[in-house]
Amino acid sequence: MAGMISVQNVSARRAPLALASVHLEWGPGIHSIVGRREDGGALLLALLAGVARPRAGHVRIFDRAPADVRREIAHIPLETSLPDALRVDELLRLACRLRSETPADSTGRLAVLGVEALAARAVRSLSRGEARAVSLVEGLTSTRVRVLLVEEPGTWMDPRAAGRLFQALHGKAQTGAAIVLSTASAREANELATDHVVMRRGAVVSGPASSDPRLSDLHRAYLVVVSRDEAGARLLAAGLARDSAVGGLEQAGAIVRVRGDDPIDVARATATAAVAAGAEIIELRWESCGAPFARAQTAGELAS
Amino acid sequence: MRIGVLALAALARLVRAPRTWLALAVWFPLALAIGLFARAQGMVHSADHVLVDVVGALILPLLVYLLVGAMLGAGSVAASVSPLVAFGARPSSVAVTLVGVGAVACCFCGAVLAATVALLAHGSGDPPRLRDAIASAYVGGLGAGSYACWFFFGAAFGRRGGGRPIALVLDWLLGTQDGCTALFTPRAHVRNLFGGSPPVDLPERASALALVGICAVCLIFTVYRVRARR
């Protein structure tokens, strides 16, 4: 059922976030929007939830406006807001009534994310992570919710819930729901979602693609390695020249630029050559696109 | 059925907020103490004076201001509405229910406050005690309900409902006068109904209708503001 969620040439603004001409379609499954908050992922989720309105274009959920299918959408933003005068079990029962579904056992629902101990707690006494977990439980366990929108699922999440999140999201997706995650972590997107789009400054720069989001932007990029001194850079370049993963190499002073078909292999080759040469690296960066998550990956490779 | 669920959620906000009970615990005894003091002073129209100069001018608006603040969690109407909208409720339904429950609760509190003061502060020159208490309850209830809608409307402005204190100040600035600008505030009409000076020589019945009108207009525009912010 492709097209459960349809975003057609949408432009929107909600200071300081903005979107420009976004065109996307999603069906059942877990999808991710990779980018920082200011790149527009959070605003896109708000549009899908009907919390914000586009300035141009259309947002359709099940071929209708989000406001018309509000009961079937659950939106968990980074700053979760819950009715603070209620207890958690009362809140879940209230949500059931508002979504016109049969109330289920609150403790059983909370157990999906391992937070059943929160059932009798007052909502206003919950920590930020606990509130997010409760909000996520409501969306995951509701039989009416078929679209689940989660901003930064791994951030400010109760530790008990974080460990069960992957299983719970996949369980929900298997019921035919469409889950859209917005995250700045490419690793999180890769672990949780089956496909991704990358957003930068309010525009979609790549995707949807099912490959690792860290790779999709990097095939035209090169890795810039800044060594402590020119001697270290020459040794590093010499080591890289012998590696088959390196397609292009240039060294100027203490800076080495490395290019290859597979950015992950380039990063591994650089790490191996740096260790073998004993070169002291003071800076690593990708130039062209995809810098943030590539930097994390490269740093991880060097550390190991 | 869903309106009932929304009403219960709104009532829970009011009843379970510590600020609600704190406001009642402060202002009710204060009003009663002033009433008893006025009667002890031997004033002929002690109930009149206390109701016009203390209850209507000071305690009623401040009490309702605090009760509305307790319901909103000292935030905006939009922020109070959004948690329930996230579960699929319509924003207009939630807003109407919130303001409605708040206004009815404040009506009840205002009626009880005014009636009790009228009974306790009754002076020799005041109308018969029971009749005065019933009339005061009517005015106190109507005034409190109108003030509730007024403050909810104020709280529909500003990210954190910063329009609510502005509404309080505007009510005081414009309502203490007797000119045309006073017609748009609850203060002037409450004063008129309690027996004080009328705005623009308006009869009491017209002031009662004006308070109902303020309720309706504030409710409509509050719902409009909530829908416009989405």
Coordinates of C-alpha atoms in Angstrom, one line a residue, chain A residues 14 50-53 70-71 73-75 81-87 90-91 94-95 97-100 124 135 138, chain B residues 1-2 5-6 8-9 12-14 16-18 73 79 82-91 227-230:
Chain A
R14 CA 7.9 27.3 11.4
G50 CA -1.4 18.0 11.2
V51 CA 0.2 20.1 13.9
A52 CA 1.6 22.5 11.3
R53 CA 0.2 23.6 7.9
R70 CA -6.0 12.5 13.4
R71 CA -7.2 9.4 15.4
I73 CA -1.9 9.2 13.7
A74 CA 0.4 9.3 16.8
H75 CA 3.1 12.0 16.9
S81 CA 3.3 17.1 26.1
L82 CA 0.9 14.9 28.0
P83 CA -2.3 15.8 30.1
D84 CA -0.5 16.4 33.4
A85 CA -3.5 16.2 35.7
L86 CA -4.0 12.4 35.1
R87 CA -2.2 9.2 36.1
E90 CA -6.0 7.1 33.2
L91 CA -4.1 8.8 30.3
L94 CA -8.5 8.5 27.9
A95 CA -6.5 8.1 24.7
R97 CA -11.8 6.7 24.3
L98 CA -10.6 9.7 22.2
R99 CA -9.4 7.3 19.5
S100 CA -12.7 5.4 19.7
R124 CA 3.3 15.4 36.1
S135 CA 3.8 8.6 24.7
E138 CA 0.3 4.9 23.5
Chain B
M1 CA -19.6 10.6 25.0
R2 CA -16.3 12.2 23.9
V5 CA -14.5 12.4 28.4
L6 CA -13.0 15.9 27.5
L8 CA -13.7 15.0 32.8
A9 CA -10.1 15.7 31.6
A12 CA -9.3 16.9 36.5
R13 CA -7.0 19.7 35.5
L14 CA -8.9 22.0 37.8
R16 CA -6.0 18.2 40.8
A17 CA -4.1 21.4 40.5
P18 CA -2.7 22.5 43.9
G73 CA -1.0 25.1 34.1
A79 CA -0.6 24.3 24.9
S82 CA -2.5 20.0 22.3
P83 CA -2.1 16.9 24.4
L84 CA -5.7 15.8 23.8
V85 CA -5.6 16.8 20.2
A86 CA -2.6 14.5 19.8
F87 CA -4.9 11.6 20.7
G88 CA -7.4 12.5 18.0
A89 CA -9.7 15.0 19.6
R90 CA -10.8 18.0 17.6
P91 CA -9.1 21.2 18.7
R227 CA -7.7 26.6 15.4
A228 CA -5.7 29.3 13.7
R229 CA -2.5 28.3 15.5
R230 CA -2.6 24.8 14.1

